[in-house]
Amino acid sequence: MPLDRTLSLVVMCSTIAVVSCGQAAERPGDSVASSVELSGDGGETGTGSTIAEVCSVPTLACATNKLVGAAVNVEALDNVPTYAEVLAREFDYITPENVMKWGPLQPSPGAWDFSAADALVAKAAANGQSVKGHALVWHRQKPGWVATLDDAALLDAVHAHVTTTVEHFRGKLRAWDVVNEAIDDYGANAIRDGIHSALQVSGMADAFKWARAADPEAKLFYNDYGIEGLNSKSDAAYRLVQDLIAAGAPIDGVGFQAHFSTKSYPSLTALRANMRRFAALGLSVNISELDVRTVEVPGTRAQRRAAQAIAYQEVASACATTAACEALTTWGFTDAYSWIDDEYAPDDPLPFTELYAKKPAYTGLRAGLSGTRLQTTSVTSAGSCESLTGWSVFAGGTLGLGAGRHGMACRVSARTQAYHGPSLALTGKVQHGATLRVTAHARLGLAGSVRMTLKKVEDGKPDEYLSLASGAADSSGWTLLSGNVTLGWQTAPRELVLYFESPAVGGSYANLFVDDVTIQVLSRPAATPM
Ligand code: XIL
């Protein structure tokens, strides 16, 4: 970290007692361009930033040189003093949770209502916080009257909406989410039906151009969920962004929503690799809507919160250690107000309790933002495959040794099902509530794909198969698979097994090789006094 940055944080944080310690540059938030790569090799080592140590007011914004944001519920901001205090103290970046969406802004044709959004922007400015506008082109929360428009009229309406809205806030917002959630969740991850497919790439590119014309200084983002790690949807988003750039869209960055569950979420390695491939297109990236659901893994409240803290730390660490990541925003900040309760199930997905106490998630988030790495302990030593000790086949095929990355690898030949592959038994080796980080290298005799899966068999329950990672593989090199998962159960599983699988390629099942498998239990560092 440059010395001047350290000094400015010391000065700001020690002299401003209550307001956020984040940067308030001329154009709010611009100073983040100086972000530092804490671990440039893409690996998991590194010492981490010392920002947290020099900041005498230990808030989230003070923990990092990234912007730290929260989505804001304006009713709570207006009516709950503690909500407003915590927001002002901890965060230096604001996203309106709802009030800048098309429906609330233009409930009937030509009738605009900017009052709630204007009030929020004014409050953010008074607190030295930057604002990201959200979201111009989205299939949800549109005004009802838009439904009656044909495609040509819809394009005109989007033009008017983007131009009027962005011009209204010109010079006041740091950024805009211009296109939100354009990729659907089915097989080919096509452009989503509705407004996105009516616009197509050219219309979405136009939306970026209209936004740029209306506020040339605002950074313009594509934003989506399920594109945080390396998977078919993030591949589709990557292609869409390339297409938008080719169509002349002035796009500055990509937001990864990161609505996660402790049950399974992308690993630090995958998050960073995905951020870096978008960054290589010349874009900045951000974590735009982070929350972490806990109820999908059974356990006590303390266990669920501990697992949640690890997830927060991993995601924050991915941003903190990636130069192109400029901001991390949580979708709300107190469990008193979260969309998860309405749209998923009652849960506590955020870093503060309903009563504004800091949860373990807060500690994890803050540690991750300041670049702290998780402690890990190894679950098994069988991963190198120099001998076959500890390895077996999953349901079928023949286990043997083949050429490995350094020495030998585990090989399963004579496979006759997709799920026939090398496996490692973890039964009895993992504690309830543990968050595992699993990495492995795989190779395949033919060009195809490989998947890493965890099977859990608990008495009296259906068998569970958790997909940890998947990727393209062939015989020419090794594919890195990595994933994080939090495991929980009512009764200790009768069987817990990690295995590798691969579907048939042109009717035949290729030999599947696996090497250098690591299975580590993540544990977060003890809370620091706040
Ligand atoms: C959600 C809000 O949090 C809810 O209050 C609202 O009812 C629906 O929208 N992705 C997005 C956000 O981009 O705008 C969504 O916000 C959550 C998912």
Short mmCIF file of C-alpha atoms in Angstrom, two decimals, residues 49-461:
data_model
loop_
_atom_site.label_atom_id
_atom_site.label_comp_id
_atom_site.label_asym_id
_atom_site.label_seq_id
_atom_site.Cartn_x
_atom_site.Cartn_y
_atom_site.Cartn_z
CA SER A 49 -3.17 -5.35 3.81
CA THR A 50 -2.31 -3.42 6.93
CA ILE A 51 -5.05 -0.83 6.40
CA ALA A 52 -7.15 -2.22 9.21
CA GLU A 53 -4.28 -1.79 11.65
CA VAL A 54 -3.80 1.91 10.98
CA CYS A 55 -7.44 2.85 11.01
CA SER A 56 -8.47 4.04 14.43
CA VAL A 57 -12.20 3.86 13.72
CA PRO A 58 -12.61 0.24 12.71
CA THR A 59 -15.50 0.45 10.27
CA LEU A 60 -16.02 -1.56 7.11
CA ALA A 61 -15.11 1.37 4.87
CA CYS A 62 -11.94 1.90 6.89
CA ALA A 63 -10.86 -1.70 6.41
CA THR A 64 -9.97 -1.31 2.75
CA ASN A 65 -9.13 0.99 -0.10
CA LYS A 66 -12.13 -0.38 -2.01
CA LEU A 67 -15.54 1.26 -1.85
CA VAL A 68 -17.79 -0.56 0.61
CA GLY A 69 -21.45 -0.23 -0.17
CA ALA A 70 -24.91 -1.16 0.97
CA ALA A 71 -28.27 -1.20 -0.75
CA VAL A 72 -30.55 1.24 1.04
CA ASN A 73 -34.17 0.90 2.02
CA VAL A 74 -35.36 4.50 2.07
CA GLU A 75 -38.26 3.92 4.48
CA ALA A 76 -35.79 2.58 7.05
CA LEU A 77 -33.36 5.40 6.36
CA ASP A 78 -36.07 7.99 6.91
CA ASN A 79 -37.62 6.43 9.98
CA VAL A 80 -35.02 4.46 11.92
CA PRO A 81 -32.23 6.58 13.42
CA THR A 82 -29.93 3.61 14.12
CA TYR A 83 -30.27 2.45 10.51
CA ALA A 84 -29.13 5.88 9.32
CA GLU A 85 -26.27 6.01 11.87
CA VAL A 86 -24.85 2.60 10.99
CA LEU A 87 -25.15 3.29 7.26
CA ALA A 88 -23.29 6.58 7.61
CA ARG A 89 -20.64 5.10 9.88
CA GLU A 90 -19.79 1.88 8.04
CA PHE A 91 -20.33 2.46 4.32
CA ASP A 92 -19.03 4.87 1.70
CA TYR A 93 -21.08 3.68 -1.28
CA ILE A 94 -24.86 3.55 -1.62
CA THR A 95 -27.16 1.69 -4.00
CA PRO A 96 -30.86 2.55 -3.82
CA GLU A 97 -32.53 -0.82 -3.25
CA ASN A 98 -35.67 0.17 -5.15
CA VAL A 99 -36.25 3.89 -5.63
CA MET A 100 -34.24 4.31 -8.85
CA LYS A 101 -35.97 1.46 -10.66
CA TRP A 102 -38.15 2.28 -13.66
CA GLY A 103 -41.52 1.49 -12.01
CA PRO A 104 -41.10 3.78 -9.01
CA LEU A 105 -39.59 6.56 -11.16
CA GLN A 106 -42.20 6.64 -13.94
CA PRO A 107 -45.41 4.99 -12.72
CA SER A 108 -47.41 6.30 -15.69
CA PRO A 109 -46.26 7.52 -19.12
CA GLY A 110 -44.61 10.91 -18.85
CA ALA A 111 -45.22 11.18 -15.08
CA TRP A 112 -41.90 11.16 -13.26
CA ASP A 113 -41.36 11.02 -9.53
CA PHE A 114 -37.77 11.53 -8.49
CA SER A 115 -38.54 12.67 -4.95
CA ALA A 116 -37.48 9.55 -3.00
CA ALA A 117 -34.35 9.06 -5.10
CA ASP A 118 -33.39 12.73 -4.83
CA ALA A 119 -33.72 12.63 -1.05
CA LEU A 120 -31.48 9.57 -0.88
CA VAL A 121 -28.84 11.13 -3.13
CA ALA A 122 -28.83 14.26 -0.95
CA LYS A 123 -28.38 12.22 2.24
CA ALA A 124 -25.55 10.23 0.68
CA ALA A 125 -23.82 13.44 -0.39
CA ALA A 126 -24.17 14.86 3.11
CA ASN A 127 -22.41 11.75 4.45
CA GLY A 128 -19.65 11.83 1.83
CA GLN A 129 -20.95 8.64 0.25
CA SER A 130 -20.87 7.85 -3.47
CA VAL A 131 -24.02 6.52 -5.15
CA LYS A 132 -24.54 3.88 -7.81
CA GLY A 133 -27.80 4.18 -9.74
CA HIS A 134 -29.71 0.91 -10.09
CA ALA A 135 -31.06 -0.38 -12.52
CA LEU A 136 -32.04 1.12 -15.89
CA VAL A 137 -32.87 -1.87 -18.09
CA TRP A 138 -34.36 -4.74 -16.06
CA HIS A 139 -37.23 -7.15 -16.59
CA ARG A 140 -38.60 -6.65 -13.06
CA GLN A 141 -40.14 -3.59 -11.37
CA LYS A 142 -41.03 -1.98 -14.69
CA PRO A 143 -44.08 0.28 -14.85
CA GLY A 144 -47.25 -1.60 -15.79
CA TRP A 145 -47.83 0.47 -18.92
CA VAL A 146 -44.63 -0.84 -20.51
CA ALA A 147 -46.27 -4.26 -20.93
CA THR A 148 -48.57 -2.94 -23.67
CA LEU A 149 -45.73 -1.68 -25.90
CA ASP A 150 -44.55 -3.45 -29.04
CA ASP A 151 -40.79 -3.89 -29.51
CA ALA A 152 -40.28 -0.62 -31.43
CA ALA A 153 -42.28 1.40 -28.91
CA LEU A 154 -40.43 -0.34 -26.08
CA LEU A 155 -37.07 0.74 -27.51
CA ASP A 156 -38.34 4.34 -27.66
CA ALA A 157 -39.59 4.10 -24.08
CA VAL A 158 -36.22 2.73 -22.90
CA HIS A 159 -34.50 5.59 -24.73
CA ALA A 160 -36.69 8.17 -22.97
CA HIS A 161 -36.35 6.40 -19.59
CA VAL A 162 -32.55 6.11 -19.76
CA THR A 163 -32.05 9.64 -21.05
CA THR A 164 -34.43 11.38 -18.65
CA THR A 165 -33.29 9.39 -15.62
CA VAL A 166 -29.54 9.62 -16.18
CA GLU A 167 -29.75 13.32 -17.10
CA HIS A 168 -31.75 13.99 -13.95
CA PHE A 169 -28.89 12.70 -11.78
CA ARG A 170 -26.07 13.94 -14.04
CA GLY A 171 -22.91 14.72 -12.07
CA LYS A 172 -24.34 13.27 -8.84
CA LEU A 173 -23.82 9.55 -9.29
CA ARG A 174 -20.57 7.69 -9.51
CA ALA A 175 -22.02 4.85 -11.59
CA TRP A 176 -25.11 3.25 -13.08
CA ASP A 177 -26.20 -0.35 -13.50
CA VAL A 178 -27.38 0.12 -17.06
CA VAL A 179 -28.40 -3.43 -17.95
CA ASN A 180 -29.40 -5.84 -15.20
CA GLU A 181 -29.85 -9.64 -15.43
CA ALA A 182 -29.94 -10.08 -19.22
CA ILE A 183 -28.92 -13.75 -19.14
CA ASP A 184 -31.46 -16.45 -18.35
CA ASP A 185 -30.81 -19.50 -16.17
CA TYR A 186 -31.64 -22.29 -18.61
CA GLY A 187 -29.51 -24.63 -20.74
CA ALA A 188 -27.86 -22.32 -23.25
CA ASN A 189 -28.01 -19.24 -21.01
CA ALA A 190 -29.59 -17.19 -23.77
CA ILE A 191 -30.67 -13.56 -23.56
CA ARG A 192 -33.65 -13.49 -21.22
CA ASP A 193 -37.15 -13.29 -22.72
CA GLY A 194 -38.90 -9.95 -22.35
CA ILE A 195 -37.26 -6.57 -22.33
CA HIS A 196 -33.75 -7.92 -22.90
CA SER A 197 -34.63 -10.07 -25.88
CA ALA A 198 -36.81 -7.28 -27.29
CA LEU A 199 -33.79 -4.99 -27.20
CA GLN A 200 -31.24 -7.60 -28.24
CA VAL A 201 -27.53 -6.77 -28.04
CA SER A 202 -27.89 -3.70 -30.24
CA GLY A 203 -30.66 -2.17 -28.09
CA MET A 204 -28.77 -2.91 -24.87
CA ALA A 205 -25.65 -1.32 -26.42
CA ASP A 206 -27.84 1.69 -27.28
CA ALA A 207 -28.90 1.92 -23.63
CA PHE A 208 -25.23 2.24 -22.67
CA LYS A 209 -24.73 4.91 -25.36
CA TRP A 210 -27.78 6.88 -24.18
CA ALA A 211 -26.56 6.69 -20.58
CA ARG A 212 -23.09 7.87 -21.58
CA ALA A 213 -24.57 10.80 -23.53
CA ALA A 214 -26.77 11.77 -20.57
CA ASP A 215 -23.92 11.68 -18.00
CA PRO A 216 -20.48 11.33 -19.59
CA GLU A 217 -18.76 10.94 -16.21
CA ALA A 218 -20.82 8.11 -14.73
CA LYS A 219 -19.28 4.63 -14.88
CA LEU A 220 -21.59 2.26 -16.71
CA PHE A 221 -22.06 -1.35 -15.57
CA TYR A 222 -23.59 -4.62 -16.66
CA ASN A 223 -24.92 -6.41 -13.53
CA ASP A 224 -26.11 -9.99 -13.02
CA TYR A 225 -26.41 -12.90 -10.58
CA GLY A 226 -24.98 -16.40 -10.90
CA ILE A 227 -22.02 -15.06 -12.90
CA GLU A 228 -19.64 -14.73 -9.95
CA GLY A 229 -17.68 -17.94 -10.43
CA LEU A 230 -16.62 -19.89 -13.51
CA ASN A 231 -19.70 -21.54 -14.99
CA SER A 232 -21.86 -21.58 -18.10
CA LYS A 233 -23.83 -18.49 -17.06
CA SER A 234 -20.70 -16.45 -16.39
CA ASP A 235 -19.34 -17.66 -19.75
CA ALA A 236 -22.56 -16.35 -21.34
CA ALA A 237 -22.21 -13.01 -19.53
CA TYR A 238 -18.61 -12.80 -20.69
CA ARG A 239 -19.73 -13.34 -24.30
CA LEU A 240 -22.56 -10.81 -23.92
CA VAL A 241 -20.16 -8.19 -22.59
CA GLN A 242 -17.81 -8.86 -25.51
CA ASP A 243 -20.78 -8.48 -27.89
CA LEU A 244 -21.79 -5.22 -26.21
CA ILE A 245 -18.26 -3.88 -26.58
CA ALA A 246 -18.23 -4.96 -30.24
CA ALA A 247 -21.54 -3.12 -30.72
CA GLY A 248 -19.90 0.06 -29.41
CA ALA A 249 -21.41 0.06 -25.91
CA PRO A 250 -19.43 2.38 -23.60
CA ILE A 251 -19.36 -0.19 -20.80
CA ASP A 252 -16.96 0.38 -17.90
CA GLY A 253 -17.53 -2.61 -15.72
CA VAL A 254 -19.41 -5.68 -14.56
CA GLY A 255 -21.20 -6.20 -11.25
CA PHE A 256 -21.40 -9.65 -9.71
CA GLN A 257 -24.49 -9.69 -7.52
CA ALA A 258 -23.34 -12.49 -5.20
CA HIS A 259 -26.63 -13.60 -3.64
CA PHE A 260 -25.06 -16.65 -2.03
CA SER A 261 -25.92 -19.46 0.36
CA THR A 262 -23.50 -21.16 2.74
CA LYS A 263 -24.68 -24.40 1.16
CA SER A 264 -22.42 -23.79 -1.82
CA TYR A 265 -20.73 -20.74 -3.27
CA PRO A 266 -17.78 -20.09 -5.59
CA SER A 267 -14.33 -20.39 -4.11
CA LEU A 268 -11.92 -17.52 -3.73
CA THR A 269 -9.89 -18.95 -6.62
CA ALA A 270 -12.90 -19.07 -8.93
CA LEU A 271 -14.12 -15.61 -7.91
CA ARG A 272 -10.72 -14.09 -8.60
CA ALA A 273 -10.21 -15.93 -11.88
CA ASN A 274 -13.62 -14.77 -13.09
CA MET A 275 -12.97 -11.17 -12.06
CA ARG A 276 -9.66 -11.22 -13.85
CA ARG A 277 -11.07 -12.44 -17.15
CA PHE A 278 -13.57 -9.56 -17.21
CA ALA A 279 -10.80 -7.18 -16.16
CA ALA A 280 -8.77 -8.38 -19.13
CA LEU A 281 -11.50 -6.90 -21.36
CA GLY A 282 -10.52 -3.51 -19.90
CA LEU A 283 -13.37 -3.47 -17.37
CA SER A 284 -13.56 -2.85 -13.68
CA VAL A 285 -15.61 -5.24 -11.58
CA ASN A 286 -17.51 -5.11 -8.33
CA ILE A 287 -19.42 -7.30 -5.93
CA SER A 288 -22.76 -5.55 -6.20
CA GLU A 289 -25.44 -7.24 -4.06
CA LEU A 290 -23.77 -9.56 -1.56
CA ASP A 291 -25.86 -11.48 0.93
CA VAL A 292 -25.38 -14.99 2.32
CA ARG A 293 -28.33 -17.21 3.17
CA THR A 294 -27.83 -19.66 6.01
CA VAL A 295 -30.93 -21.79 6.47
CA GLU A 296 -30.18 -24.22 3.66
CA VAL A 297 -27.54 -25.82 5.90
CA PRO A 298 -29.03 -27.12 9.16
CA GLY A 299 -27.42 -26.23 12.45
CA THR A 300 -27.62 -23.97 15.43
CA ARG A 301 -27.71 -20.24 14.92
CA ALA A 302 -24.09 -19.99 16.04
CA GLN A 303 -23.02 -22.64 13.52
CA ARG A 304 -24.94 -20.98 10.70
CA ARG A 305 -23.44 -17.62 11.55
CA ALA A 306 -19.90 -19.02 11.69
CA ALA A 307 -20.29 -20.50 8.21
CA GLN A 308 -21.77 -17.23 6.97
CA ALA A 309 -18.78 -15.31 8.33
CA ILE A 310 -16.45 -17.48 6.28
CA ALA A 311 -18.46 -16.86 3.12
CA TYR A 312 -18.35 -13.10 3.71
CA GLN A 313 -14.63 -13.26 4.30
CA GLU A 314 -13.95 -15.29 1.17
CA VAL A 315 -15.96 -12.98 -1.09
CA ALA A 316 -14.49 -9.82 0.42
CA SER A 317 -11.03 -11.26 0.16
CA ALA A 318 -11.59 -11.96 -3.56
CA CYS A 319 -12.40 -8.27 -4.10
CA ALA A 320 -9.67 -6.99 -1.79
CA THR A 321 -7.01 -9.01 -3.57
CA THR A 322 -8.07 -8.21 -7.13
CA ALA A 323 -6.91 -4.86 -8.49
CA ALA A 324 -9.85 -4.50 -10.90
CA CYS A 325 -12.43 -4.93 -8.12
CA GLU A 326 -13.37 -1.43 -7.09
CA ALA A 327 -16.27 -1.97 -4.71
CA LEU A 328 -18.12 -4.46 -2.59
CA THR A 329 -21.78 -3.76 -1.85
CA THR A 330 -24.02 -5.79 0.45
CA TRP A 331 -27.76 -5.97 -0.39
CA GLY A 332 -28.95 -4.24 2.76
CA PHE A 333 -26.87 -4.47 5.92
CA THR A 334 -29.22 -5.35 8.78
CA ASP A 335 -31.28 -8.53 8.97
CA ALA A 336 -34.22 -6.29 9.83
CA TYR A 337 -34.56 -5.44 6.13
CA SER A 338 -33.70 -8.06 3.56
CA TRP A 339 -35.39 -9.12 0.35
CA ILE A 340 -34.32 -12.71 1.17
CA ASP A 341 -37.07 -13.01 3.78
CA ASP A 342 -39.66 -12.19 1.11
CA GLU A 343 -38.26 -14.00 -1.91
CA TYR A 344 -36.48 -17.04 -0.43
CA ALA A 345 -37.26 -17.94 3.20
CA PRO A 346 -36.90 -16.22 6.54
CA ASP A 347 -33.16 -15.97 7.13
CA ASP A 348 -30.46 -13.70 8.47
CA PRO A 349 -28.28 -13.02 5.43
CA LEU A 350 -26.56 -9.74 6.36
CA PRO A 351 -23.65 -8.57 8.55
CA PHE A 352 -25.75 -6.81 11.24
CA THR A 353 -28.54 -8.33 13.35
CA GLU A 354 -32.07 -6.93 13.35
CA LEU A 355 -30.96 -4.83 16.31
CA TYR A 356 -27.82 -3.51 14.55
CA ALA A 357 -25.29 -5.63 16.48
CA LYS A 358 -22.26 -6.79 14.48
CA LYS A 359 -22.52 -10.47 13.58
CA PRO A 360 -19.62 -12.85 12.89
CA ALA A 361 -20.36 -12.02 9.24
CA TYR A 362 -19.29 -8.46 10.00
CA THR A 363 -15.97 -9.67 11.37
CA GLY A 364 -15.51 -11.93 8.35
CA LEU A 365 -16.41 -9.16 5.94
CA ARG A 366 -14.07 -6.70 7.57
CA ALA A 367 -11.23 -9.20 7.73
CA GLY A 368 -11.70 -10.11 4.07
CA LEU A 369 -11.83 -6.46 3.04
CA SER A 370 -8.53 -5.85 4.76
CA GLY A 371 -7.01 -8.81 2.93
CA THR A 372 -6.85 -11.26 5.81
CA ARG A 373 -6.67 -14.85 4.69
CA LEU A 374 -8.51 -17.73 6.23
CA GLN A 375 -6.82 -20.33 8.38
CA THR A 376 -7.08 -23.80 6.92
CA THR A 377 -6.51 -27.30 8.16
CA SER A 378 -6.23 -30.32 5.92
CA VAL A 379 -8.86 -33.07 5.98
CA THR A 380 -6.96 -35.78 4.14
CA SER A 381 -3.45 -36.40 2.93
CA ALA A 382 -4.56 -38.68 0.09
CA GLY A 383 -4.65 -35.95 -2.52
CA SER A 384 -1.38 -36.36 -4.36
CA CYS A 385 -2.16 -39.78 -5.84
CA GLU A 386 1.45 -40.97 -5.71
CA SER A 387 -0.06 -44.21 -4.53
CA LEU A 388 -3.69 -45.13 -4.55
CA THR A 389 -3.98 -45.11 -0.77
CA GLY A 390 -7.29 -43.61 0.25
CA TRP A 391 -8.69 -43.69 -3.30
CA SER A 392 -11.39 -45.86 -4.79
CA VAL A 393 -13.79 -45.82 -7.70
CA PHE A 394 -17.22 -44.26 -7.40
CA ALA A 395 -19.73 -46.96 -8.33
CA GLY A 396 -17.72 -48.44 -11.24
CA GLY A 397 -14.68 -48.40 -13.51
CA THR A 398 -11.13 -49.52 -12.81
CA LEU A 399 -8.76 -47.60 -10.58
CA GLY A 400 -5.11 -47.32 -11.58
CA LEU A 401 -2.21 -44.90 -11.87
CA GLY A 402 -1.48 -42.65 -14.84
CA ALA A 403 0.83 -39.77 -15.67
CA GLY A 404 0.32 -37.01 -13.11
CA ARG A 405 1.22 -33.35 -12.88
CA HIS A 406 4.50 -34.09 -11.16
CA GLY A 407 4.51 -37.85 -10.57
CA MET A 408 1.51 -40.13 -10.74
CA ALA A 409 -2.21 -39.38 -10.91
CA CYS A 410 -5.28 -41.45 -10.07
CA ARG A 411 -6.90 -42.81 -13.20
CA VAL A 412 -10.25 -44.47 -13.67
CA SER A 413 -10.61 -46.43 -16.89
CA ALA A 414 -13.31 -48.80 -18.18
CA ARG A 415 -15.96 -46.29 -17.18
CA THR A 416 -19.51 -47.01 -18.32
CA GLN A 417 -21.42 -44.23 -16.55
CA ALA A 418 -20.90 -40.49 -16.22
CA TYR A 419 -20.47 -40.86 -12.48
CA HIS A 420 -17.76 -43.55 -12.68
CA GLY A 421 -14.59 -41.84 -11.49
CA PRO A 422 -11.98 -41.51 -8.75
CA SER A 423 -13.34 -40.92 -5.27
CA LEU A 424 -12.12 -40.12 -1.78
CA ALA A 425 -14.06 -41.11 1.34
CA LEU A 426 -14.49 -38.28 3.82
CA THR A 427 -16.88 -40.11 6.13
CA GLY A 428 -16.10 -39.28 9.73
CA LYS A 429 -13.44 -36.76 8.78
CA VAL A 430 -15.55 -33.60 8.63
CA GLN A 431 -17.38 -31.90 11.43
CA HIS A 432 -20.97 -30.62 11.18
CA GLY A 433 -20.97 -27.00 10.09
CA ALA A 434 -17.50 -27.09 8.53
CA THR A 435 -16.84 -25.02 5.45
CA LEU A 436 -14.64 -26.96 3.05
CA ARG A 437 -12.43 -25.54 0.36
CA VAL A 438 -11.81 -28.25 -2.23
CA THR A 439 -9.39 -27.93 -5.12
CA ALA A 440 -8.31 -30.58 -7.60
CA HIS A 441 -6.74 -30.99 -11.02
CA ALA A 442 -8.42 -33.18 -13.61
CA ARG A 443 -7.56 -34.46 -17.07
CA LEU A 444 -9.70 -36.41 -19.53
CA GLY A 445 -8.71 -38.81 -22.34
CA LEU A 446 -11.05 -37.04 -24.77
CA ALA A 447 -12.22 -33.43 -25.02
CA GLY A 448 -15.22 -33.12 -22.71
CA SER A 449 -16.09 -31.91 -19.26
CA VAL A 450 -15.42 -32.91 -15.67
CA ARG A 451 -17.33 -32.28 -12.49
CA MET A 452 -16.39 -32.51 -8.82
CA THR A 453 -19.26 -33.65 -6.61
CA LEU A 454 -19.81 -34.38 -2.93
CA LYS A 455 -22.26 -37.12 -2.02
CA LYS A 456 -23.82 -37.14 1.42
CA VAL A 457 -25.89 -40.02 2.75
CA GLU A 458 -27.74 -39.34 5.95
CA ASP A 459 -30.03 -41.93 7.55
CA GLY A 460 -33.70 -41.27 6.85
CA LYS A 461 -33.00 -38.63 4.19
#
